[in-house]
CSV table of C-alpha atoms and ligand atoms in Angstrom, one decimal:
chain,number,residue,atom,x,y,z
A,1,MET,CA,55.0,67.8,88.5
A,2,ALA,CA,51.3,67.9,87.9
A,3,GLY,CA,49.7,65.1,89.8
A,4,ALA,CA,50.0,63.6,93.3
A,5,GLY,CA,52.2,60.6,93.6
A,6,THR,CA,55.0,61.5,91.2
A,7,ALA,CA,58.6,61.7,92.5
A,8,LEU,CA,59.4,65.1,93.9
A,9,GLY,CA,62.3,67.3,92.8
A,10,SER,CA,63.4,65.3,89.8
A,11,ARG,CA,64.5,66.5,86.4
A,12,VAL,CA,65.2,64.5,83.3
A,13,GLY,CA,68.7,65.0,81.9
A,14,GLY,CA,69.5,65.2,78.2
A,15,SER,CA,70.4,61.5,78.2
A,16,GLY,CA,67.1,60.5,79.7
A,17,ASP,CA,68.5,59.8,83.1
A,18,THR,CA,66.7,61.2,86.2
A,19,THR,CA,68.6,63.3,88.7
A,20,MET,CA,67.7,65.6,91.6
A,21,SER,CA,66.9,69.2,90.7
A,22,ARG,CA,69.3,71.8,92.0
A,23,VAL,CA,67.6,74.4,94.1
A,24,HIS,CA,69.5,77.5,95.3
A,25,LEU,CA,68.1,79.2,98.4
A,26,LEU,CA,68.6,83.0,98.7
A,27,ALA,CA,67.7,84.1,102.2
A,28,THR,CA,66.8,87.8,102.9
A,29,GLY,CA,65.3,87.7,106.4
A,30,GLY,CA,61.7,88.4,107.4
A,31,THR,CA,59.5,86.6,110.0
A,32,ILE,CA,60.4,83.2,108.6
A,33,ALA,CA,63.8,83.9,110.1
A,34,GLY,CA,62.4,85.7,113.1
A,35,ARG,CA,63.2,84.9,116.7
A,36,ALA,CA,60.9,85.5,119.7
A,37,GLY,CA,61.6,85.2,123.5
A,38,SER,CA,59.3,82.3,123.8
A,39,GLY,CA,57.0,80.1,121.6
A,40,VAL,CA,53.9,82.2,122.4
A,41,GLU,CA,55.2,85.7,122.3
A,42,PRO,CA,53.6,87.9,119.7
A,43,GLY,CA,56.7,90.2,119.4
A,44,TYR,CA,59.8,89.0,117.6
A,45,ARG,CA,62.9,90.2,115.8
A,46,ALA,CA,62.7,89.5,112.0
A,47,GLY,CA,65.6,88.1,110.1
A,48,GLU,CA,67.7,86.6,112.9
A,49,VAL,CA,67.9,82.9,111.9
A,50,ALA,CA,70.5,82.0,109.3
A,51,VAL,CA,69.8,80.2,106.1
A,52,GLU,CA,71.5,76.9,107.2
A,53,SER,CA,69.3,76.8,110.3
A,54,LEU,CA,66.2,77.4,108.2
A,55,ILE,CA,67.1,74.4,105.9
A,56,ASP,CA,68.0,72.2,108.9
A,57,ALA,CA,64.6,72.9,110.6
A,58,VAL,CA,62.7,71.2,107.8
A,59,PRO,CA,62.7,67.4,107.9
A,60,GLY,CA,62.8,65.9,104.4
A,61,LEU,CA,63.8,69.1,102.6
A,62,ARG,CA,67.1,67.6,101.3
A,63,ALA,CA,65.2,64.7,99.8
A,64,LEU,CA,63.3,67.1,97.5
A,65,ALA,CA,66.3,68.7,95.7
A,66,THR,CA,70.1,69.2,95.9
A,67,LEU,CA,70.1,72.4,98.0
A,68,ARG,CA,72.5,75.2,98.4
A,69,GLY,CA,71.9,78.2,100.7
A,70,GLU,CA,73.1,81.7,100.5
A,71,GLN,CA,72.4,84.6,102.9
A,72,VAL,CA,71.8,87.7,100.7
A,73,ALA,CA,70.4,90.0,103.5
A,74,GLN,CA,68.9,89.7,107.0
A,75,VAL,CA,66.2,92.4,107.0
A,76,GLY,CA,62.6,92.9,107.8
A,77,SER,CA,61.1,93.3,104.3
A,78,GLN,CA,60.0,96.9,105.1
A,79,ASP,CA,63.8,97.6,104.6
A,80,MET,CA,63.9,96.0,101.1
A,81,ASP,CA,65.1,98.8,98.8
A,82,ASP,CA,65.9,99.3,95.1
A,83,GLY,CA,69.5,98.4,95.7
A,84,LEU,CA,68.7,95.1,97.2
A,85,TRP,CA,66.1,94.3,94.4
A,86,LEU,CA,68.8,95.0,91.8
A,87,ARG,CA,71.3,92.8,93.7
A,88,LEU,CA,68.8,90.0,94.0
A,89,ALA,CA,67.8,90.2,90.3
A,90,ALA,CA,71.5,90.2,89.3
A,91,ARG,CA,72.2,87.1,91.5
A,92,VAL,CA,69.2,85.2,90.2
A,93,ASN,CA,70.0,86.0,86.6
A,94,ALA,CA,73.7,85.0,87.1
A,95,LEU,CA,72.8,81.7,88.8
A,96,PHE,CA,70.5,80.7,85.9
A,97,ALA,CA,72.8,82.0,83.2
A,98,GLY,CA,75.7,80.0,84.6
A,99,ASP,CA,73.4,76.9,84.9
A,100,GLU,CA,74.1,76.7,88.6
A,101,ALA,CA,70.5,76.1,89.6
A,102,ASP,CA,67.3,74.6,88.1
A,103,GLY,CA,65.1,76.7,90.5
A,104,ILE,CA,65.6,79.4,93.1
A,105,VAL,CA,63.8,79.9,96.4
A,106,ILE,CA,63.9,83.3,98.1
A,107,THR,CA,62.9,83.5,101.7
A,108,HIS,CA,61.4,86.9,102.4
A,109,GLY,CA,59.3,89.0,104.8
A,110,THR,CA,55.7,88.8,103.9
A,111,ASP,CA,55.1,92.6,104.1
A,112,THR,CA,56.7,93.4,100.7
A,113,VAL,CA,57.1,89.9,99.2
A,114,GLU,CA,54.5,90.9,96.6
A,115,GLU,CA,56.7,93.8,95.4
A,116,THR,CA,60.0,91.9,95.2
A,117,GLY,CA,58.1,89.0,93.6
A,118,TYR,CA,56.6,91.2,90.9
A,119,PHE,CA,60.0,93.0,90.3
A,120,LEU,CA,61.6,89.6,89.7
A,121,HIS,CA,58.7,88.4,87.6
A,122,LEU,CA,59.5,91.3,85.2
A,123,VAL,CA,63.3,91.2,85.1
A,124,VAL,CA,64.5,87.6,85.5
A,125,ARG,CA,65.5,86.5,82.0
A,126,SER,CA,65.1,82.7,82.5
A,127,ALA,CA,62.0,80.5,82.3
A,128,ARG,CA,63.3,78.6,85.3
A,129,PRO,CA,61.2,79.0,88.5
A,130,VAL,CA,61.8,81.8,91.1
A,131,VAL,CA,59.8,81.0,94.2
A,132,LEU,CA,59.3,83.4,97.1
A,133,THR,CA,58.1,82.2,100.5
A,134,GLY,CA,58.0,83.5,104.0
A,135,ALA,CA,56.0,83.0,107.2
A,136,MET,CA,53.5,84.8,109.4
A,137,ARG,CA,54.8,83.2,112.6
A,138,PRO,CA,58.5,83.4,113.6
A,139,ALA,CA,60.8,80.4,113.5
A,140,THR,CA,60.6,80.1,117.3
A,141,SER,CA,56.8,80.0,117.5
A,142,LEU,CA,54.9,77.1,119.2
A,143,SER,CA,53.5,76.3,115.7
A,144,PRO,CA,55.6,78.0,113.0
A,145,ASP,CA,54.2,78.1,109.4
A,146,GLY,CA,57.7,78.6,107.9
A,147,PRO,CA,58.9,75.0,107.7
A,148,LEU,CA,56.0,73.7,105.6
A,149,ASN,CA,56.1,76.9,103.4
A,150,LEU,CA,59.8,76.3,102.8
A,151,TYR,CA,59.1,72.6,102.0
A,152,ASN,CA,56.4,73.5,99.5
A,153,ALA,CA,58.5,76.3,98.0
A,154,VAL,CA,61.5,74.0,97.4
A,155,ALA,CA,59.1,71.4,95.8
A,156,VAL,CA,57.8,74.0,93.4
A,157,ALA,CA,61.3,75.3,92.6
A,158,ALA,CA,62.4,71.7,91.9
A,159,ASP,CA,59.4,71.0,89.6
A,160,PRO,CA,60.0,71.1,85.8
A,161,GLU,CA,56.3,72.0,85.4
A,162,ALA,CA,56.9,75.3,87.2
A,163,HIS,CA,59.0,76.5,84.3
A,164,GLY,CA,57.6,79.4,82.3
A,165,ARG,CA,55.3,80.6,85.1
A,166,GLY,CA,57.5,83.5,86.2
A,167,ALA,CA,57.9,84.3,89.9
A,168,ILE,CA,55.6,82.3,92.2
A,169,VAL,CA,54.7,83.2,95.8
A,170,VAL,CA,54.1,80.1,97.9
A,171,LEU,CA,52.5,80.4,101.3
A,172,ASN,CA,50.0,78.4,103.3
A,173,ASP,CA,49.6,75.7,100.7
A,174,ASP,CA,48.8,78.2,97.9
A,175,LEU,CA,50.7,79.2,94.8
A,176,HIS,CA,50.2,82.7,93.6
A,177,CYS,CA,51.5,84.5,90.5
A,178,ALA,CA,53.7,87.3,91.8
A,179,ARG,CA,51.8,89.8,89.6
A,180,ASP,CA,48.4,89.0,91.2
A,181,VAL,CA,49.2,88.3,94.8
A,182,THR,CA,48.6,90.7,97.7
A,183,LYS,CA,48.7,90.5,101.5
A,184,SER,CA,45.2,90.8,102.9
A,185,SER,CA,45.5,90.3,106.7
A,186,THR,CA,48.1,91.8,109.0
A,187,THR,CA,48.1,88.8,111.3
A,188,ASP,CA,46.3,85.7,109.9
A,189,VAL,CA,48.3,82.8,108.6
A,190,GLN,CA,46.0,82.7,105.6
A,191,THR,CA,46.8,86.2,104.4
A,192,PHE,CA,47.7,86.0,100.7
A,193,ILE,CA,45.1,86.3,98.0
A,194,SER,CA,45.1,86.8,94.3
A,195,PRO,CA,41.9,88.9,93.7
A,196,GLY,CA,40.7,88.7,90.1
A,197,PRO,CA,42.8,86.1,88.4
A,198,GLY,CA,42.8,83.7,91.4
A,199,LEU,CA,45.3,81.1,92.5
A,200,LEU,CA,48.1,79.8,90.3
A,201,GLY,CA,47.9,76.4,92.1
A,202,THR,CA,48.2,74.6,95.3
A,203,ALA,CA,50.9,72.7,97.2
A,204,ARG,CA,50.0,70.0,99.7
A,205,TYR,CA,53.0,68.6,101.5
A,206,GLY,CA,55.0,69.1,98.3
A,207,ARG,CA,52.4,67.7,95.9
A,208,ILE,CA,51.9,70.5,93.3
A,209,ARG,CA,48.8,71.2,91.2
A,210,TYR,CA,48.6,74.1,88.7
A,211,PHE,CA,45.4,75.7,87.8
A,212,ARG,CA,46.5,78.2,85.1
A,213,GLN,CA,49.4,80.1,83.4
A,214,PRO,CA,50.2,83.7,84.3
A,215,THR,CA,48.0,86.0,82.2
A,216,HIS,CA,50.5,88.9,81.4
A,217,ARG,CA,54.0,89.4,80.0
A,218,HIS,CA,56.8,88.4,82.3
A,219,SER,CA,60.4,87.1,82.4
A,220,ALA,CA,62.3,87.4,79.2
A,221,ALA,CA,59.1,88.3,77.3
A,222,SER,CA,58.5,91.3,79.6
A,223,GLY,CA,60.9,93.6,77.6
A,224,PHE,CA,62.4,94.8,80.9
A,225,SER,CA,66.0,94.3,82.0
A,226,VAL,CA,68.1,95.4,85.0
A,227,ASP,CA,71.4,95.2,83.0
A,228,GLY,CA,73.5,98.3,83.7
A,229,LEU,CA,71.0,99.7,86.2
A,230,GLU,CA,72.5,101.0,89.5
A,231,ARG,CA,69.4,102.6,90.8
A,232,LEU,CA,65.7,103.0,90.0
A,233,PRO,CA,63.9,106.3,89.5
A,234,ARG,CA,62.0,107.7,92.4
A,235,VAL,CA,58.3,106.9,92.3
A,236,ASP,CA,56.1,107.9,95.3
A,237,ILE,CA,52.7,106.5,96.3
A,238,LEU,CA,50.1,108.9,97.6
A,239,TYR,CA,47.1,107.6,99.5
A,240,ALA,CA,43.9,109.3,98.5
A,241,HIS,CA,41.0,110.1,100.9
A,242,ALA,CA,37.9,112.3,101.0
A,243,HIS,CA,38.9,116.0,100.6
A,244,MET,CA,42.6,115.1,99.7
A,245,PRO,CA,44.6,118.3,99.6
A,246,PRO,CA,47.1,119.1,96.8
A,247,ASP,CA,50.1,119.6,99.1
A,248,LEU,CA,51.6,116.1,99.1
A,249,VAL,CA,51.5,116.0,95.3
A,250,ARG,CA,53.6,119.2,95.3
A,251,ALA,CA,55.9,117.9,98.0
A,252,SER,CA,56.6,114.7,95.9
A,253,VAL,CA,57.4,116.7,92.8
A,254,ALA,CA,59.6,119.1,94.8
A,255,ASN,CA,61.5,116.2,96.3
A,256,GLY,CA,62.4,114.7,92.9
A,257,ALA,CA,59.7,112.1,92.2
A,258,ARG,CA,59.7,111.2,88.5
A,259,GLY,CA,56.5,109.2,88.9
A,260,ILE,CA,53.5,109.3,91.3
A,261,ILE,CA,51.1,106.5,92.0
A,262,VAL,CA,47.8,107.5,93.5
A,263,ALA,CA,46.1,104.9,95.6
A,264,GLY,CA,42.8,106.5,94.6
A,265,MET,CA,39.3,106.0,95.9
A,266,GLY,CA,37.1,103.5,94.2
A,267,ASN,CA,37.9,103.4,90.5
A,268,GLY,CA,41.0,105.5,91.1
A,269,ASN,CA,39.3,108.8,92.0
A,270,VAL,CA,40.9,111.8,93.7
A,271,SER,CA,39.5,115.1,94.9
A,272,THR,CA,39.2,117.9,92.4
A,273,GLU,CA,42.0,119.8,94.2
A,274,ALA,CA,44.4,116.9,94.1
A,275,ALA,CA,43.5,116.2,90.5
A,276,GLY,CA,44.5,119.7,89.6
A,277,ALA,CA,47.9,119.3,91.3
A,278,LEU,CA,48.5,115.9,89.7
A,279,SER,CA,47.6,117.3,86.3
A,280,GLU,CA,50.2,120.1,86.8
A,281,ALA,CA,52.7,117.5,87.7
A,282,ALA,CA,51.9,115.5,84.6
A,283,GLU,CA,52.2,118.6,82.5
A,284,ALA,CA,55.7,119.1,84.1
A,285,GLY,CA,56.7,115.6,82.9
A,286,VAL,CA,56.0,113.5,86.0
A,287,VAL,CA,54.2,110.3,85.1
A,288,VAL,CA,51.0,110.0,87.2
A,289,VAL,CA,49.3,106.6,87.5
A,290,ARG,CA,45.9,106.2,89.0
A,291,SER,CA,45.6,102.9,91.0
A,292,THR,CA,43.1,102.2,93.8
A,293,ARG,CA,43.1,101.7,97.5
A,294,VAL,CA,40.4,99.1,97.0
A,295,VAL,CA,41.7,95.5,97.2
A,296,SER,CA,40.1,94.2,93.9
A,297,GLY,CA,38.7,95.4,90.6
A,298,ASP,CA,40.2,97.4,87.8
A,299,VAL,CA,41.0,101.1,87.3
A,300,GLY,CA,39.7,102.0,83.9
A,301,ARG,CA,41.0,104.7,81.6
A,302,ASN,CA,38.7,107.6,81.1
A,303,ILE,CA,35.9,106.0,83.1
A,304,GLU,CA,35.5,108.2,86.1
A,305,MET,CA,38.3,110.6,85.4
A,306,ASP,CA,39.3,112.1,82.1
A,307,ASP,CA,42.8,110.7,81.8
A,308,ASP,CA,43.2,112.0,78.3
A,309,THR,CA,42.6,115.6,79.4
A,310,LEU,CA,44.4,115.4,82.8
A,311,GLY,CA,47.4,113.5,81.4
A,312,PHE,CA,47.1,110.4,83.6
A,313,VAL,CA,47.8,106.7,83.2
A,314,ALA,CA,45.2,104.2,84.5
A,315,ALA,CA,46.7,101.3,86.4
A,316,ASP,CA,44.2,98.7,85.1
A,317,GLN,CA,44.7,95.7,87.4
A,318,LEU,CA,47.8,96.6,89.4
A,319,ASN,CA,47.5,97.7,93.0
A,320,PRO,CA,49.6,100.8,94.1
A,321,GLN,CA,52.6,98.9,95.3
A,322,LYS,CA,52.8,96.8,92.1
A,323,SER,CA,52.1,99.9,90.0
A,324,ARG,CA,55.2,101.5,91.6
A,325,VAL,CA,57.4,98.6,90.6
A,326,LEU,CA,56.2,98.7,87.0
A,327,LEU,CA,56.4,102.4,86.7
A,328,GLN,CA,60.0,102.4,88.1
A,329,LEU,CA,61.0,99.9,85.4
A,330,CYS,CA,59.2,101.9,82.7
A,331,LEU,CA,60.9,105.2,83.7
A,332,ALA,CA,64.3,103.4,83.8
A,333,ARG,CA,63.7,102.6,80.2
A,334,GLY,CA,62.7,106.1,79.4
A,335,MET,CA,59.2,105.4,78.3
A,336,ASP,CA,56.7,108.2,77.8
A,337,ARG,CA,53.2,108.3,79.1
A,338,LEU,CA,51.6,106.5,76.2
A,339,ALA,CA,54.1,103.7,76.4
A,340,VAL,CA,53.6,103.5,80.1
A,341,GLN,CA,49.8,103.0,79.6
A,342,GLU,CA,50.5,100.2,77.2
A,343,ALA,CA,52.9,98.6,79.7
A,344,PHE,CA,50.1,98.7,82.4
A,345,TYR,CA,47.8,96.8,80.0
A,346,ARG,CA,50.4,94.2,79.0
A,347,HIS,CA,52.3,93.5,82.3
B,401,LIG,C1,58.6,91.3,107.2
B,401,LIG,O1,57.9,91.5,106.2
B,401,LIG,O2,59.8,91.3,107.2
B,401,LIG,C2,57.9,91.2,108.5
B,401,LIG,C3,56.6,90.5,108.4
B,401,LIG,C4,56.7,89.1,107.9
B,401,LIG,O3,57.7,88.6,107.4
B,401,LIG,O4,55.7,88.4,108.0
């Protein structure tokens, strides 16, 4: 649905007749389902409001699409784990494979929505839209942002033009590619940004505009699959700082990490001491990826650190939390370091 003024949530059937799109809502918790003691209390409990109440709280939502709701979890997104990701991916793939939905909306906490979104961007096999949304204010707030976010998310999921764009994060009237989006403010309603590639589009009261296509491989073309996976390999993120000691690297390896992401300084730098420990880890078969703690810009191979000699992978454009998702999937496929480097360029 490119322009303003077109009917929302319609799809054209094989016979040319127009029917409502079917949108399936998978609720996982987060602030969008949060409850506070009053409308002006900053403290709240995440994930308390059930999916039916979320749907009922949005006037006009059922006019956008034929809706079905399903409670998958009721957690704050800090408690999203690999098991829940695999369950979500399996459910989304099954709904599409069984032709039970034209689009899917996942309500999710904003803290880790970028990670879940990127995971689904890589492992959902269908071109149909997967849209993730959440809220910065709880459902009981004096002025909650969740209802309009949900309205816009359903409009995107119902939109035939959203097909082929992978997983889309919709918040505060903006559409972000799940690969590019990141949370930039702990408290502001306008928190999500897509540094570098920029917004995928906008949503104004359900009127959707797209600015671009995703730039990297995703969905069925990603080459990744969760079929047969019961868990993901352990990958740790280590946050670098001036005079970073080697100890945490050794602790990660001793505790079974098969991959380490360094949230490096600047262009993915680490101290000489930490670089030594990381190189030892790489020598022992742990895949070490240099990302950055800086919010935008690339980490280039062999630019400031000699990756060829040290045995590292450069994260290119992915931030540490996205790098972790991609490395887990690479390791689950048994990729070696060179194949992992290629994956970071392509995905
Ligand atoms: C969470 O991520 O579950 C809490 C924060 C939020 O949803 O905004």
